[in-house]
Amino acid sequence: MERKTIYLCLAHMSEDGVEQKYVKEAFDTNWVVPLGPNVNGFEADLERFVNGGDCHVADATRNDVHDGNTDKKVVALSAGTAAVHLALLACGVGPGDEVLVQSFTFCASSHPITYLGATPVFVDSEPETWNMDPVLLEEAIKDRIAKTGRKPKAIVPVALYGMPYDCEKIMEVANRYEIPVVEDAAEGFGSKFDGKVLGTFGKFGVLSFNGNKMITTSGGGALICDDAESKNNIMWYATQAREAYPYYQHETIGYNYRMSNICAGIGRGQMTVAQAHIDHHKHVQALYEDLLADVPGVTIHRQPANPRYDSNFWLCTVTLDPSLKIKGQENAYKEVIKTAVGGAAGVIHAVDTATTDCQPNENVEALRVFMLEKKVEARPVWKPMHKQPVYKTAPAYVNGVSEAIFKVGMCLPAGPYVTDDDVRYIVDCIKEAIEE
Ligand SMILES: *Cc1c(COP(=O)(O)O)cnc(C)c1O
């Protein structure tokens, strides 16, 4: 039988098709708009979840029912990127301002800073979590104040691949300088620190429900807010900032960022399997840790032994020793790539060179190609933003950690579709790829 490609992380609907039930309800009741019962229900589910309750609210009409330790509110939006954008806006970020952001991330953490006419200031990572280094963060704050005479307007730490940042130290530094924190927990849905869900530590928390994330609404996101007033403010900006007149009256620039009732229906269904997804990702990580333990030159990225950390392991990642020889390595980067790596979104610029001045080592590229031939999607880890040409003029506080990991790191498949057999197959392929 021919093998199906094992993708990095794919959307996975519930076995009993609850998503379709909610979507059908939206059609049947003619709520095919960016508001409605599914949006409210999904927000109630999310509020319960982030506040420490379980995933699913059987009766979503019960507002504010949770048994957790916080009382955060959640706004459903059209994308995680929109959530970052509106969170920064609500922190008062505007033209000429600076925002401190983790460099080791996907571009959606930093691009909205530039949408607002502000400048991202990149902060490098600590080696344990691969996330924002709190010591470097404080150095950056001091130096920005010394250089510009002004405090950065916000701090954006990122739960890369689901791994929690050091919430205690990041919040401690942020509070000392009284700078609001926008937690980018887009990849860290359900990850916890000290038993508390990521996204509930800062002033705002960003979630993403893109097709490849822990749960999906096909595309979508949400912003975790402190209280009803903050939620209302975000909702207002997300619906074109209308004033309460009988006609359209605009005194502020708004955005069309509300989640559609159709997407929210998928989200409500996904909430019934969210915990199962998280458990499965953790299970896959444990299996990789076990099976890769005796593969020399390949190191699985683990969470710190400190029990305060509880990663969802959205993606599992490994690093390759630079001395490791992979079959076909001599041909790495010899050809210009015709399709984007994992280019699910489709639309990309064609490139005319096979290399850039900062790229993964040849053995990493060779392993990616080898795995692709084995029908396994493996992908380099995200390229740090301070090494991206588009941000070459942005200030950066670096310690070499993210750039070093970029050269040796690789993401492995981890979604709900990945079976134990798949993990064994993937590890066997990696062993086969290594030159004796
Ligand atoms: C996915 C992601 C986002 C938000 O993405 P959307 O696709 O707009 O939902 C933000 N930050 C990070 C780190 C992400 O991985």
Short mmCIF file of C-alpha atoms and ligand atoms in Angstrom, two decimals:
data_model
loop_
_atom_site.label_atom_id
_atom_site.label_comp_id
_atom_site.label_asym_id
_atom_site.label_seq_id
_atom_site.Cartn_x
_atom_site.Cartn_y
_atom_site.Cartn_z
CA MET A 1 0.00 0.00 0.00
CA GLU A 2 1.26 3.46 -0.84
CA ARG A 3 2.16 5.63 2.11
CA LYS A 4 0.35 8.90 2.67
CA THR A 5 2.44 11.97 3.38
CA ILE A 6 2.81 12.67 7.08
CA TYR A 7 2.37 16.42 7.39
CA LEU A 8 3.81 18.61 10.13
CA CYS A 9 0.45 19.44 11.68
CA LEU A 10 -2.97 19.22 10.04
CA ALA A 11 -6.45 20.25 11.04
CA HIS A 12 -8.31 17.34 12.60
CA MET A 13 -12.06 17.36 13.12
CA SER A 14 -13.85 15.53 15.93
CA GLU A 15 -14.86 11.92 15.24
CA ASP A 16 -18.54 12.65 15.70
CA GLY A 17 -18.59 15.74 13.47
CA VAL A 18 -19.77 18.22 16.12
CA GLU A 19 -18.20 20.98 14.02
CA GLN A 20 -20.68 20.29 11.20
CA LYS A 21 -23.59 20.33 13.62
CA TYR A 22 -22.72 23.87 14.74
CA VAL A 23 -22.03 25.03 11.18
CA LYS A 24 -25.34 23.56 10.00
CA GLU A 25 -27.10 25.33 12.85
CA ALA A 26 -25.62 28.62 11.63
CA PHE A 27 -27.04 28.00 8.15
CA ASP A 28 -30.41 26.79 9.45
CA THR A 29 -30.85 29.87 11.62
CA ASN A 30 -29.40 32.22 8.98
CA TRP A 31 -26.50 33.36 11.15
CA VAL A 32 -23.99 33.45 8.27
CA VAL A 33 -22.35 36.66 9.50
CA PRO A 34 -19.40 37.79 11.63
CA LEU A 35 -21.39 37.59 14.87
CA GLY A 36 -24.00 35.26 16.32
CA PRO A 37 -24.65 32.33 18.67
CA ASN A 38 -21.57 30.35 17.63
CA VAL A 39 -19.28 33.33 18.18
CA ASN A 40 -20.76 33.87 21.64
CA GLY A 41 -20.67 30.15 22.40
CA PHE A 42 -17.08 29.77 21.23
CA GLU A 43 -16.01 32.75 23.34
CA ALA A 44 -17.73 31.25 26.37
CA ASP A 45 -15.94 27.91 25.75
CA LEU A 46 -12.61 29.71 25.40
CA GLU A 47 -13.18 31.75 28.54
CA ARG A 48 -13.89 28.64 30.52
CA PHE A 49 -10.80 26.95 29.08
CA VAL A 50 -8.31 29.78 29.62
CA ASN A 51 -9.61 30.42 33.12
CA GLY A 52 -8.73 26.90 34.12
CA GLY A 53 -11.98 25.05 33.55
CA ASP A 54 -12.22 22.08 31.21
CA CYS A 55 -12.45 22.51 27.47
CA HIS A 56 -16.10 22.13 26.72
CA VAL A 57 -19.11 24.00 27.97
CA ALA A 58 -22.12 21.81 27.30
CA ASP A 59 -24.44 24.75 27.69
CA ALA A 60 -22.72 27.75 26.16
CA THR A 61 -25.52 30.07 27.18
CA ARG A 62 -24.14 29.97 30.72
CA ASN A 63 -21.82 32.96 30.70
CA ASP A 64 -18.94 33.29 33.09
CA VAL A 65 -19.19 29.73 34.36
CA HIS A 66 -15.78 28.39 35.16
CA ASP A 67 -13.97 26.74 38.00
CA GLY A 68 -10.52 28.15 37.43
CA ASN A 69 -8.25 30.71 38.98
CA THR A 70 -8.61 33.73 36.69
CA ASP A 71 -11.51 35.66 35.22
CA LYS A 72 -10.27 36.64 31.78
CA LYS A 73 -12.50 37.49 28.82
CA VAL A 74 -11.95 36.34 25.25
CA VAL A 75 -12.76 38.00 21.89
CA ALA A 76 -12.95 35.79 18.78
CA LEU A 77 -11.25 37.37 15.76
CA SER A 78 -10.57 36.58 12.11
CA ALA A 79 -6.91 35.63 12.71
CA GLY A 80 -4.20 35.42 15.31
CA THR A 81 -2.38 38.15 13.41
CA ALA A 82 -5.43 40.39 13.89
CA ALA A 83 -5.32 39.60 17.62
CA VAL A 84 -1.67 40.72 17.84
CA HIS A 85 -2.55 43.87 15.89
CA LEU A 86 -5.48 44.89 18.12
CA ALA A 87 -3.64 44.02 21.34
CA LEU A 88 -0.79 46.36 20.37
CA LEU A 89 -3.26 49.04 19.34
CA ALA A 90 -4.95 48.76 22.74
CA CYS A 91 -1.53 49.11 24.41
CA GLY A 92 -1.29 52.48 22.72
CA VAL A 93 1.34 51.48 20.14
CA GLY A 94 1.53 54.02 17.33
CA PRO A 95 3.89 55.66 14.83
CA GLY A 96 7.41 56.15 16.19
CA ASP A 97 6.94 53.77 19.13
CA GLU A 98 9.07 50.72 19.86
CA VAL A 99 7.87 47.25 20.83
CA LEU A 100 10.10 44.53 22.26
CA VAL A 101 9.41 41.21 20.57
CA GLN A 102 10.96 37.76 20.65
CA SER A 103 13.14 37.38 17.55
CA PHE A 104 12.76 33.60 17.35
CA THR A 105 9.18 33.49 16.06
CA PHE A 106 6.83 33.41 13.11
CA CYS A 107 6.40 36.78 11.39
CA ALA A 108 2.86 37.27 12.75
CA SER A 109 4.35 38.31 16.12
CA SER A 110 6.23 41.28 14.66
CA HIS A 111 4.51 42.32 11.41
CA PRO A 112 1.57 44.01 13.21
CA ILE A 113 4.10 46.28 14.98
CA THR A 114 5.01 47.68 11.58
CA TYR A 115 1.32 47.87 10.53
CA LEU A 116 1.02 50.44 13.34
CA GLY A 117 4.00 52.46 12.15
CA ALA A 118 6.05 51.34 15.15
CA THR A 119 9.46 49.65 15.20
CA PRO A 120 10.05 46.11 16.44
CA VAL A 121 13.05 45.70 18.73
CA PHE A 122 14.08 42.07 18.66
CA VAL A 123 15.14 40.15 21.76
CA ASP A 124 16.99 36.85 21.49
CA SER A 125 16.23 33.61 23.31
CA GLU A 126 17.43 31.60 26.28
CA PRO A 127 18.81 28.15 25.39
CA GLU A 128 16.44 26.12 27.64
CA THR A 129 13.06 27.20 26.28
CA TRP A 130 14.19 28.82 23.00
CA ASN A 131 12.01 31.77 24.10
CA MET A 132 12.65 35.38 25.11
CA ASP A 133 15.63 35.68 27.46
CA PRO A 134 14.44 37.72 30.48
CA VAL A 135 17.97 39.00 31.25
CA LEU A 136 18.43 40.22 27.69
CA LEU A 137 14.94 41.69 27.83
CA GLU A 138 15.91 43.89 30.76
CA GLU A 139 19.16 44.94 29.07
CA ALA A 140 17.17 45.88 25.99
CA ILE A 141 14.68 47.95 28.02
CA LYS A 142 17.48 49.85 29.77
CA ASP A 143 19.33 50.45 26.53
CA ARG A 144 16.22 51.63 24.66
CA ILE A 145 15.43 54.08 27.44
CA ALA A 146 19.05 55.31 27.38
CA LYS A 147 19.06 55.63 23.58
CA THR A 148 15.59 57.03 22.90
CA GLY A 149 14.57 58.57 26.22
CA ARG A 150 11.32 56.56 26.04
CA LYS A 151 10.12 53.20 27.24
CA PRO A 152 9.10 50.56 24.69
CA LYS A 153 5.28 50.40 24.53
CA ALA A 154 4.83 46.63 24.86
CA ILE A 155 6.65 43.31 25.28
CA VAL A 156 5.75 40.31 23.10
CA PRO A 157 7.10 36.96 24.30
CA VAL A 158 6.24 33.92 22.14
CA ALA A 159 5.49 30.32 23.13
CA LEU A 160 7.60 28.87 20.31
CA TYR A 161 6.30 25.42 19.28
CA GLY A 162 4.10 25.62 22.38
CA MET A 163 6.93 25.87 24.93
CA PRO A 164 6.14 28.30 27.75
CA TYR A 165 8.49 31.26 28.18
CA ASP A 166 9.66 31.95 31.72
CA CYS A 167 6.40 33.64 32.70
CA GLU A 168 7.61 34.58 36.15
CA LYS A 169 10.78 36.37 35.07
CA ILE A 170 9.29 38.00 31.96
CA MET A 171 6.34 39.35 33.99
CA GLU A 172 8.65 40.45 36.77
CA VAL A 173 10.78 42.54 34.40
CA ALA A 174 7.71 43.89 32.58
CA ASN A 175 6.03 44.89 35.84
CA ARG A 176 9.17 46.54 37.17
CA TYR A 177 9.29 48.83 34.14
CA GLU A 178 5.48 49.02 33.90
CA ILE A 179 5.37 47.85 30.29
CA PRO A 180 2.30 45.82 29.17
CA VAL A 181 2.87 42.24 27.96
CA VAL A 182 1.12 40.81 24.90
CA GLU A 183 1.66 37.07 25.14
CA ASP A 184 1.83 35.42 21.73
CA ALA A 185 0.41 32.02 22.67
CA ALA A 186 -0.70 31.29 19.08
CA GLU A 187 1.36 28.09 19.11
CA GLY A 188 0.85 27.55 22.83
CA PHE A 189 -2.88 26.88 23.07
CA GLY A 190 -3.32 25.01 26.38
CA SER A 191 0.33 25.18 27.42
CA LYS A 192 0.68 26.10 31.07
CA PHE A 193 3.13 27.68 33.49
CA ASP A 194 2.54 27.02 37.19
CA GLY A 195 -0.73 25.37 36.17
CA LYS A 196 -2.01 28.56 34.57
CA VAL A 197 -2.89 28.72 30.86
CA LEU A 198 -0.52 30.78 28.67
CA GLY A 199 -2.08 34.03 27.52
CA THR A 200 -3.52 34.80 30.97
CA PHE A 201 -0.33 36.26 32.50
CA GLY A 202 -0.02 39.45 30.45
CA LYS A 203 -2.37 42.30 29.67
CA PHE A 204 -3.36 40.41 26.50
CA GLY A 205 -2.97 36.85 25.23
CA VAL A 206 -3.04 35.88 21.54
CA LEU A 207 -4.50 32.59 20.27
CA SER A 208 -4.59 31.28 16.70
CA PHE A 209 -6.99 28.80 15.12
CA ASN A 210 -5.30 28.60 11.73
CA GLY A 211 -5.53 25.26 9.95
CA ASN A 212 -2.20 24.04 11.32
CA LYS A 213 -2.59 25.07 14.95
CA MET A 214 -3.65 23.03 18.01
CA ILE A 215 -7.31 23.54 17.19
CA THR A 216 -8.69 25.21 14.09
CA THR A 217 -11.63 27.26 12.86
CA SER A 218 -10.17 26.95 9.30
CA GLY A 219 -8.71 30.38 9.94
CA GLY A 220 -9.19 32.51 13.01
CA GLY A 221 -7.80 33.77 16.25
CA ALA A 222 -8.74 35.21 19.61
CA LEU A 223 -7.53 37.75 22.10
CA ILE A 224 -7.59 37.06 25.83
CA CYS A 225 -8.43 40.30 27.69
CA ASP A 226 -8.35 41.34 31.34
CA ASP A 227 -12.01 42.22 31.77
CA ALA A 228 -15.32 42.95 30.03
CA GLU A 229 -14.38 46.57 29.39
CA SER A 230 -11.13 45.65 27.65
CA LYS A 231 -12.97 42.96 25.65
CA ASN A 232 -15.58 45.48 24.59
CA ASN A 233 -12.91 47.91 23.43
CA ILE A 234 -11.25 45.21 21.29
CA MET A 235 -14.63 44.16 19.87
CA TRP A 236 -15.33 47.76 18.94
CA TYR A 237 -12.03 48.08 17.05
CA ALA A 238 -12.68 44.70 15.39
CA THR A 239 -16.01 45.92 13.98
CA GLN A 240 -14.88 49.16 12.28
CA ALA A 241 -15.10 51.34 15.41
CA ARG A 242 -18.66 52.57 14.89
CA GLU A 243 -20.19 55.32 16.97
CA ALA A 244 -23.72 54.85 18.29
CA TYR A 245 -25.59 57.00 15.80
CA PRO A 246 -28.40 55.83 13.53
CA TYR A 247 -25.99 56.29 10.57
CA TYR A 248 -22.31 55.32 10.15
CA GLN A 249 -20.30 57.85 12.09
CA HIS A 250 -16.55 57.29 12.43
CA GLU A 251 -14.27 59.11 14.84
CA THR A 252 -11.60 56.42 15.04
CA ILE A 253 -10.05 54.08 12.47
CA GLY A 254 -11.35 50.53 12.96
CA TYR A 255 -10.80 47.11 11.43
CA ASN A 256 -12.91 44.28 10.06
CA TYR A 257 -11.47 41.57 12.28
CA ARG A 258 -14.45 39.81 13.90
CA MET A 259 -14.72 36.03 13.56
CA SER A 260 -17.51 34.69 11.37
CA ASN A 261 -20.29 32.66 12.95
CA ILE A 262 -19.47 29.79 10.54
CA CYS A 263 -15.82 29.62 11.66
CA ALA A 264 -16.89 29.90 15.31
CA GLY A 265 -19.15 26.86 14.75
CA ILE A 266 -16.07 24.84 13.77
CA GLY A 267 -14.35 26.25 16.85
CA ARG A 268 -17.13 25.10 19.18
CA GLY A 269 -16.83 21.61 17.77
CA GLN A 270 -13.05 21.70 18.09
CA MET A 271 -13.31 22.62 21.76
CA THR A 272 -14.80 19.17 22.38
CA VAL A 273 -11.52 17.60 21.22
CA ALA A 274 -9.03 20.30 22.29
CA GLN A 275 -7.83 18.44 25.38
CA ALA A 276 -7.51 15.20 23.38
CA HIS A 277 -5.38 17.05 20.81
CA ILE A 278 -3.12 18.48 23.52
CA ASP A 279 -2.77 15.06 25.16
CA HIS A 280 -1.92 13.52 21.81
CA HIS A 281 0.79 16.08 21.03
CA LYS A 282 2.36 15.39 24.43
CA HIS A 283 2.17 11.65 23.78
CA VAL A 284 3.92 12.04 20.41
CA GLN A 285 6.67 14.11 22.06
CA ALA A 286 7.19 11.43 24.72
CA LEU A 287 7.47 8.79 22.01
CA TYR A 288 10.04 10.83 20.05
CA GLU A 289 12.02 11.38 23.27
CA ASP A 290 12.03 7.66 23.88
CA LEU A 291 12.86 6.53 20.33
CA LEU A 292 15.47 9.22 19.61
CA ALA A 293 17.32 8.66 22.89
CA ASP A 294 19.83 6.32 21.28
CA VAL A 295 20.27 8.13 17.96
CA PRO A 296 23.65 9.87 18.19
CA GLY A 297 23.83 13.38 16.75
CA VAL A 298 20.08 13.95 16.92
CA THR A 299 18.79 15.71 20.04
CA ILE A 300 15.13 16.18 20.80
CA HIS A 301 14.21 19.56 22.29
CA ARG A 302 12.70 18.91 25.74
CA GLN A 303 10.97 21.20 28.16
CA PRO A 304 12.93 22.28 31.24
CA ALA A 305 12.88 19.61 33.97
CA ASN A 306 11.31 22.22 36.26
CA PRO A 307 7.67 21.07 36.74
CA ARG A 308 6.42 24.63 36.36
CA TYR A 309 6.67 24.13 32.60
CA ASP A 310 3.85 22.33 30.80
CA SER A 311 4.23 22.56 27.02
CA ASN A 312 1.51 21.44 24.60
CA PHE A 313 4.30 20.34 22.20
CA TRP A 314 2.46 21.77 19.23
CA LEU A 315 5.47 20.79 17.14
CA CYS A 316 8.27 18.46 18.14
CA THR A 317 11.73 19.73 17.29
CA VAL A 318 15.21 18.24 17.08
CA THR A 319 18.69 19.63 16.61
CA LEU A 320 21.37 17.99 14.48
CA ASP A 321 24.98 17.90 15.54
CA PRO A 322 26.96 19.79 12.84
CA SER A 323 29.28 16.79 12.48
CA LEU A 324 26.40 14.43 11.64
CA LYS A 325 26.57 13.23 8.02
CA ILE A 326 23.27 12.82 6.17
CA LYS A 327 22.87 10.93 2.91
CA GLY A 328 22.78 13.30 -0.07
CA GLN A 329 24.33 16.10 1.94
CA GLU A 330 26.77 16.92 -0.87
CA ASN A 331 23.77 18.01 -2.98
CA ALA A 332 22.15 20.23 -0.34
CA TYR A 333 21.23 23.71 -1.59
CA LYS A 334 22.40 22.90 -5.13
CA GLU A 335 19.00 23.53 -6.67
CA VAL A 336 16.65 26.48 -6.53
CA ILE A 337 13.44 25.39 -4.75
CA LYS A 338 10.41 25.52 -7.03
CA THR A 339 7.77 25.28 -4.32
CA ALA A 340 7.71 26.75 -0.84
CA VAL A 341 8.74 24.40 1.93
CA GLY A 342 5.44 23.19 3.30
CA GLY A 343 3.84 25.86 1.18
CA ALA A 344 0.28 25.01 2.13
CA ALA A 345 -0.83 28.59 1.65
CA GLY A 346 0.29 28.39 -1.96
CA VAL A 347 1.07 31.97 -2.83
CA ILE A 348 4.78 32.67 -2.56
CA HIS A 349 7.38 34.56 -4.51
CA ALA A 350 9.58 32.44 -6.71
CA VAL A 351 13.25 32.82 -5.79
CA ASP A 352 16.24 32.77 -8.08
CA THR A 353 18.94 31.67 -5.66
CA ALA A 354 19.28 28.40 -3.78
CA THR A 355 20.91 29.97 -0.74
CA THR A 356 20.82 33.02 1.52
CA ASP A 357 23.43 34.45 3.88
CA CYS A 358 21.81 32.77 6.87
CA GLN A 359 20.38 29.29 6.47
CA PRO A 360 20.26 25.86 8.15
CA ASN A 361 23.36 23.66 7.94
CA GLU A 362 23.68 21.34 4.96
CA ASN A 363 22.90 18.23 6.99
CA VAL A 364 19.58 19.80 8.07
CA GLU A 365 18.65 20.60 4.47
CA ALA A 366 19.72 17.11 3.39
CA LEU A 367 17.54 15.53 6.10
CA ARG A 368 14.56 17.65 5.01
CA VAL A 369 14.96 16.43 1.42
CA PHE A 370 15.55 12.82 2.53
CA MET A 371 12.40 12.87 4.70
CA LEU A 372 10.34 14.42 1.89
CA GLU A 373 11.28 11.49 -0.32
CA LYS A 374 10.05 9.24 2.49
CA LYS A 375 6.79 11.23 2.50
CA VAL A 376 7.49 12.94 5.79
CA GLU A 377 7.21 16.70 6.03
CA ALA A 378 10.05 18.03 8.15
CA ARG A 379 10.86 21.71 8.17
CA PRO A 380 13.63 23.99 9.42
CA VAL A 381 12.80 25.86 12.62
CA TRP A 382 11.61 29.45 12.14
CA LYS A 383 14.28 31.86 10.95
CA PRO A 384 14.86 34.54 13.60
CA MET A 385 13.32 37.89 12.69
CA HIS A 386 16.55 39.80 13.31
CA LYS A 387 18.07 37.80 10.44
CA GLN A 388 15.20 38.58 8.05
CA PRO A 389 16.07 41.07 5.28
CA VAL A 390 12.78 42.91 5.80
CA TYR A 391 13.87 43.75 9.39
CA LYS A 392 17.51 44.52 8.70
CA THR A 393 17.26 48.05 10.12
CA ALA A 394 15.36 47.05 13.29
CA PRO A 395 17.33 47.16 16.55
CA ALA A 396 18.14 43.72 17.98
CA TYR A 397 19.53 42.46 21.28
CA VAL A 398 21.16 39.16 20.47
CA ASN A 399 23.15 36.48 22.25
CA GLY A 400 23.55 34.08 19.32
CA VAL A 401 21.08 31.50 20.66
CA SER A 402 18.30 31.71 18.07
CA GLU A 403 20.68 31.98 15.14
CA ALA A 404 22.60 28.93 16.36
CA ILE A 405 19.38 26.91 16.78
CA PHE A 406 18.19 28.02 13.33
CA LYS A 407 21.29 26.41 11.81
CA VAL A 408 20.76 23.02 13.49
CA GLY A 409 17.02 22.81 14.22
CA MET A 410 14.25 20.87 12.50
CA CYS A 411 10.51 20.45 13.15
CA LEU A 412 8.96 16.99 13.00
CA PRO A 413 5.30 16.04 12.46
CA ALA A 414 3.18 16.11 15.61
CA GLY A 415 -0.51 16.55 14.80
CA PRO A 416 -3.47 14.41 15.86
CA TYR A 417 -3.13 12.43 12.61
CA VAL A 418 0.35 11.24 13.60
CA THR A 419 0.08 7.69 14.96
CA ASP A 420 2.56 5.78 17.10
CA ASP A 421 3.43 3.82 13.97
CA ASP A 422 4.10 7.06 12.12
CA VAL A 423 6.50 8.21 14.86
CA ARG A 424 8.36 4.87 14.69
CA TYR A 425 8.50 5.20 10.89
CA ILE A 426 9.77 8.80 11.11
CA VAL A 427 12.51 7.84 13.57
CA ASP A 428 13.47 4.85 11.38
CA CYS A 429 13.75 7.20 8.39
CA ILE A 430 16.00 9.53 10.38
CA LYS A 431 18.24 6.57 11.31
CA GLU A 432 18.31 5.49 7.66
CA ALA A 433 19.28 9.02 6.59
CA ILE A 434 22.40 9.02 8.75
CA GLU A 435 25.62 8.03 6.95
CA GLU A 436 27.40 5.21 8.73
C1 LIG B 1 0.26 31.22 13.80
C2 LIG B 1 0.90 32.28 14.57
C3 LIG B 1 0.30 33.53 14.80
C4 LIG B 1 -1.04 33.95 14.28
O1 LIG B 1 -1.34 33.48 13.08
P1 LIG B 1 -2.68 33.50 12.24
O2 LIG B 1 -2.30 32.58 11.13
O3 LIG B 1 -2.90 34.90 11.80
O4 LIG B 1 -3.82 32.96 13.04
C5 LIG B 1 0.96 34.44 15.60
N1 LIG B 1 2.14 34.16 16.14
C6 LIG B 1 2.75 32.97 15.98
C7 LIG B 1 4.04 32.71 16.68
C8 LIG B 1 2.16 31.99 15.17
O5 LIG B 1 2.79 30.82 15.00
#
